[in-house]
mmCIF file of C-alpha atoms in Angstrom:
data_model
loop_
_atom_site.group_PDB
_atom_site.id
_atom_site.type_symbol
_atom_site.label_atom_id
_atom_site.label_comp_id
_atom_site.label_asym_id
_atom_site.label_seq_id
_atom_site.Cartn_x
_atom_site.Cartn_y
_atom_site.Cartn_z
ATOM 1 C CA MET A 1 7.103 -10.591 -51.768
ATOM 2 C CA SER A 2 6.589 -14.235 -51.528
ATOM 3 C CA ALA A 3 4.310 -16.533 -49.318
ATOM 4 C CA ASP A 4 7.374 -16.561 -46.620
ATOM 5 C CA GLY A 5 7.629 -12.209 -46.186
ATOM 6 C CA PRO A 6 9.525 -9.777 -48.518
ATOM 7 C CA ARG A 7 13.053 -11.202 -50.121
ATOM 8 C CA VAL A 8 15.966 -9.803 -48.497
ATOM 9 C CA ILE A 9 18.956 -8.270 -49.940
ATOM 10 C CA GLU A 10 21.354 -8.177 -47.880
ATOM 11 C CA GLN A 11 24.436 -5.449 -48.912
ATOM 12 C CA ARG A 12 28.266 -7.097 -48.525
ATOM 13 C CA GLY A 13 31.311 -7.348 -50.091
ATOM 14 C CA LEU A 14 32.587 -9.446 -53.140
ATOM 15 C CA TYR A 15 33.757 -13.108 -52.468
ATOM 16 C CA PHE A 16 36.986 -14.374 -53.242
ATOM 17 C CA ASP A 17 35.357 -16.351 -56.127
ATOM 18 C CA GLU A 18 33.981 -12.680 -57.559
ATOM 19 C CA LEU A 19 36.976 -10.660 -57.398
ATOM 20 C CA GLU A 20 38.535 -10.323 -60.644
ATOM 21 C CA ASP A 21 42.248 -9.836 -61.377
ATOM 22 C CA GLY A 22 43.177 -6.539 -63.263
ATOM 23 C CA VAL A 23 39.510 -5.016 -63.178
ATOM 24 C CA VAL A 24 39.183 -1.203 -61.121
ATOM 25 C CA TYR A 25 36.405 -0.837 -58.014
ATOM 26 C CA ALA A 26 35.725 2.247 -58.232
ATOM 27 C CA HIS A 27 34.636 2.670 -54.397
ATOM 28 C CA ARG A 28 32.132 6.176 -53.816
ATOM 29 C CA PRO A 29 31.351 8.394 -52.111
ATOM 30 C CA GLY A 30 34.998 10.515 -51.575
ATOM 31 C CA ARG A 31 35.542 11.248 -47.920
ATOM 32 C CA THR A 32 36.727 14.843 -47.275
ATOM 33 C CA LEU A 33 39.140 14.860 -44.322
ATOM 34 C CA THR A 34 37.751 17.648 -41.982
ATOM 35 C CA GLU A 35 40.802 19.629 -39.642
ATOM 36 C CA ALA A 36 38.421 17.640 -37.048
ATOM 37 C CA ASP A 37 38.747 14.866 -38.191
ATOM 38 C CA ASN A 38 42.595 15.236 -38.429
ATOM 39 C CA VAL A 39 42.642 16.595 -34.527
ATOM 40 C CA LEU A 40 40.851 13.787 -33.215
ATOM 41 C CA PHE A 41 42.591 10.771 -35.073
ATOM 42 C CA THR A 42 46.094 12.822 -34.464
ATOM 43 C CA THR A 43 45.113 13.094 -30.247
ATOM 44 C CA LEU A 44 43.346 9.510 -30.469
ATOM 45 C CA THR A 45 46.496 7.658 -31.643
ATOM 46 C CA MET A 46 48.851 10.212 -29.226
ATOM 47 C CA ASN A 47 50.776 11.316 -32.470
ATOM 48 C CA THR A 48 51.891 14.699 -31.266
ATOM 49 C CA GLN A 49 53.804 15.273 -34.310
ATOM 50 C CA ALA A 50 53.200 19.312 -35.166
ATOM 51 C CA LEU A 51 52.767 19.053 -38.535
ATOM 52 C CA HIS A 52 49.179 17.845 -37.027
ATOM 53 C CA LEU A 53 47.752 20.248 -34.250
ATOM 54 C CA ASP A 54 50.035 23.147 -34.745
ATOM 55 C CA ALA A 55 48.675 25.633 -37.104
ATOM 56 C CA ALA A 56 50.828 28.514 -36.691
ATOM 57 C CA TRP A 57 54.193 26.052 -36.176
ATOM 58 C CA SER A 58 52.864 24.469 -39.384
ATOM 59 C CA ALA A 59 52.617 27.416 -41.741
ATOM 60 C CA ASN A 60 56.815 27.500 -41.617
ATOM 61 C CA GLN A 61 57.137 24.586 -42.731
ATOM 62 C CA PRO A 62 57.506 23.729 -46.517
ATOM 63 C CA PHE A 63 53.523 22.753 -47.272
ATOM 64 C CA GLY A 64 52.987 26.000 -44.858
ATOM 65 C CA GLN A 65 49.916 24.444 -43.372
ATOM 66 C CA ARG A 66 48.986 21.215 -41.073
ATOM 67 C CA LEU A 67 49.033 17.918 -43.436
ATOM 68 C CA VAL A 68 45.982 15.267 -42.256
ATOM 69 C CA ASN A 69 48.275 12.457 -41.152
ATOM 70 C CA SER A 70 48.940 9.646 -43.304
ATOM 71 C CA MET A 71 47.552 6.616 -41.034
ATOM 72 C CA LEU A 72 44.174 8.643 -41.240
ATOM 73 C CA THR A 73 44.934 8.730 -44.656
ATOM 74 C CA LEU A 74 45.938 5.039 -45.119
ATOM 75 C CA ALA A 75 43.386 3.656 -42.954
ATOM 76 C CA THR A 76 41.101 5.815 -44.798
ATOM 77 C CA LEU A 77 42.075 4.195 -47.790
ATOM 78 C CA VAL A 78 41.823 1.593 -46.745
ATOM 79 C CA GLY A 79 38.056 1.806 -45.369
ATOM 80 C CA GLN A 80 36.539 3.314 -48.563
ATOM 81 C CA SER A 81 37.016 -0.054 -49.752
ATOM 82 C CA VAL A 82 35.348 -2.131 -47.248
ATOM 83 C CA THR A 83 31.686 -2.289 -47.906
ATOM 84 C CA GLN A 84 32.227 -3.253 -52.188
ATOM 85 C CA LEU A 85 34.881 -5.488 -51.395
ATOM 86 C CA THR A 86 35.023 -7.204 -48.088
ATOM 87 C CA GLN A 87 32.580 -6.748 -46.063
ATOM 88 C CA GLY A 88 31.044 -9.995 -44.609
ATOM 89 C CA THR A 89 33.425 -11.862 -46.976
ATOM 90 C CA ILE A 90 36.428 -11.594 -45.151
ATOM 91 C CA ILE A 91 37.873 -13.941 -42.308
ATOM 92 C CA ALA A 92 41.201 -11.933 -41.756
ATOM 93 C CA GLN A 93 43.489 -8.968 -43.155
ATOM 94 C CA LEU A 94 47.412 -10.806 -43.614
ATOM 95 C CA GLY A 95 49.123 -7.378 -44.210
ATOM 96 C CA LEU A 96 50.369 -4.039 -45.599
ATOM 97 C CA THR A 97 52.909 -3.421 -47.764
ATOM 98 C CA ASP A 98 54.108 -0.557 -50.517
ATOM 99 C CA VAL A 99 52.161 1.974 -47.983
ATOM 100 C CA SER A 100 53.608 4.975 -49.561
ATOM 101 C CA PHE A 101 51.947 8.614 -49.516
ATOM 102 C CA PRO A 102 53.378 11.245 -52.776
ATOM 103 C CA GLN A 103 52.151 13.987 -51.839
ATOM 104 C CA PRO A 104 49.912 15.103 -48.876
ATOM 105 C CA LEU A 105 46.466 15.612 -48.047
ATOM 106 C CA PHE A 106 45.606 18.737 -46.589
ATOM 107 C CA HIS A 107 42.716 19.526 -44.022
ATOM 108 C CA GLY A 108 39.609 20.192 -46.929
ATOM 109 C CA ASP A 109 40.804 17.485 -49.205
ATOM 110 C CA THR A 110 38.585 14.764 -50.820
ATOM 111 C CA LEU A 111 40.025 11.597 -50.818
ATOM 112 C CA TYR A 112 38.880 8.798 -53.420
ATOM 113 C CA THR A 113 39.829 5.117 -54.041
ATOM 114 C CA GLU A 114 39.914 3.046 -56.420
ATOM 115 C CA THR A 115 41.146 -0.750 -56.200
ATOM 116 C CA VAL A 116 42.491 -3.663 -58.884
ATOM 117 C CA ILE A 117 42.906 -6.800 -57.272
ATOM 118 C CA THR A 118 46.436 -7.899 -58.510
ATOM 119 C CA ALA A 119 46.821 -11.847 -57.058
ATOM 120 C CA LYS A 120 44.213 -14.139 -55.873
ATOM 121 C CA ARG A 121 44.746 -17.912 -55.242
ATOM 122 C CA LEU A 122 43.057 -20.631 -52.812
ATOM 123 C CA SER A 123 44.922 -21.011 -49.789
ATOM 124 C CA SER A 124 46.785 -24.539 -50.005
ATOM 125 C CA SER A 125 45.866 -25.108 -45.761
ATOM 126 C CA ARG A 126 42.050 -23.586 -45.525
ATOM 127 C CA PRO A 127 39.834 -25.067 -48.013
ATOM 128 C CA GLY A 128 37.402 -22.814 -49.287
ATOM 129 C CA GLN A 129 39.617 -19.640 -48.632
ATOM 130 C CA GLY A 130 41.688 -17.531 -50.849
ATOM 131 C CA ILE A 131 44.017 -15.415 -50.373
ATOM 132 C CA VAL A 132 43.500 -12.337 -52.305
ATOM 133 C CA THR A 133 45.979 -8.824 -53.208
ATOM 134 C CA MET A 134 44.802 -6.155 -53.479
ATOM 135 C CA ALA A 135 46.431 -2.619 -54.526
ATOM 136 C CA HIS A 136 44.631 0.456 -53.690
ATOM 137 C CA THR A 137 45.195 3.905 -55.057
ATOM 138 C CA GLY A 138 44.130 7.480 -53.101
ATOM 139 C CA ARG A 139 43.569 10.636 -55.496
ATOM 140 C CA ASN A 140 43.140 13.913 -54.032
ATOM 141 C CA GLN A 141 39.751 15.630 -55.510
ATOM 142 C CA ASP A 142 42.615 16.775 -58.274
ATOM 143 C CA GLY A 143 43.402 13.481 -59.232
ATOM 144 C CA VAL A 144 46.684 13.926 -57.789
ATOM 145 C CA VAL A 145 47.859 10.719 -55.762
ATOM 146 C CA VAL A 146 47.729 10.862 -52.261
ATOM 147 C CA ALA A 147 48.296 7.294 -51.178
ATOM 148 C CA LEU A 148 49.178 3.548 -52.038
ATOM 149 C CA ALA A 149 49.108 0.829 -50.280
ATOM 150 C CA THR A 150 49.456 -3.024 -51.194
ATOM 151 C CA ARG A 151 46.952 -4.973 -49.472
ATOM 152 C CA SER A 152 46.674 -9.517 -48.664
ATOM 153 C CA ALA A 153 43.907 -10.571 -46.771
ATOM 154 C CA LEU A 154 41.879 -14.105 -46.405
ATOM 155 C CA MET A 155 38.577 -14.053 -47.987
ATOM 156 C CA TRP A 156 35.603 -16.675 -48.442
ATOM 157 C CA THR A 157 34.514 -18.680 -51.314
ATOM 158 C CA ARG A 158 30.897 -18.077 -51.457
ATOM 159 C CA ASP A 159 30.067 -21.222 -51.084
ATOM 160 C CA ALA A 160 32.160 -22.253 -48.220
ATOM 161 C CA HIS A 161 31.005 -19.114 -46.357
ATOM 162 C CA ALA A 162 27.406 -20.724 -46.601
ATOM 163 C CA GLN A 163 28.541 -23.578 -45.506
ATOM 164 C CA ALA A 164 30.206 -22.536 -42.227
ATOM 165 C CA MET A 165 27.635 -20.215 -41.806
ATOM 166 C CA GLN A 166 24.742 -22.945 -41.845
ATOM 167 C CA ALA A 167 27.063 -25.848 -39.841
ATOM 168 C CA GLN A 168 27.170 -22.077 -36.928
ATOM 169 C CA ALA A 169 23.104 -21.902 -37.135
ATOM 170 C CA MET A 170 22.527 -26.057 -36.885
ATOM 171 C CA PRO A 171 23.045 -26.179 -32.849
ATOM 172 C CA ALA A 172 21.640 -23.039 -32.332
ATOM 173 C CA GLN A 173 18.371 -23.858 -33.514
ATOM 174 C CA GLY A 174 18.806 -27.282 -31.357
ATOM 175 C CA ALA A 175 19.366 -25.761 -28.483
ATOM 176 C CA GLU A 176 15.919 -23.517 -29.532
ATOM 177 C CA ARG A 177 14.006 -26.506 -29.719
ATOM 178 C CA ALA A 178 15.457 -28.016 -26.651
ATOM 179 C CA GLN A 179 14.603 -25.078 -25.483
ATOM 180 C CA GLN A 180 11.647 -25.278 -26.746
ATOM 181 C CA ASP A 181 10.581 -29.095 -25.174
ATOM 182 C CA PRO A 182 12.252 -29.962 -22.585
ATOM 183 C CA GLU A 183 10.810 -33.095 -22.908
ATOM 184 C CA GLY A 184 12.398 -33.655 -25.440
#
């Protein structure tokens, strides 16, 4: 502990400059998707597909049971990467491509996601920011691939984000001083 108080460690994702091409980032823990998760997500998004909601009907379909909504699978796939890769370091998600679901996910299955950085480049129009391409792979508890997606995001570099945060703090500090000493 220093004279100024305890050292603070903030949980965050990685900055553009910390992400490495070709490295596999394994996001843990996994997420077991339950019947409640599936029914809630499906009804919240107004997806009335019987494959997600009707157990009796789904029992007579090719998989013999209800399927986890693929949009829930996709959202969880991306969400599992946030803490490790983009928490507080992303500016914007730019897009998702090449989304596929090679095998279904069922109630009670656990989704494990891994991400590989497949490309990164500094932005030519936004100094201190870069575009990162990520390949997400989701597997169930048996290692079967159930989801794939390529995602691009606009990310901060460490120095540019620190400068932006400092610039934001400056006007707030000036207003605070003016309130404390209105006579100037």
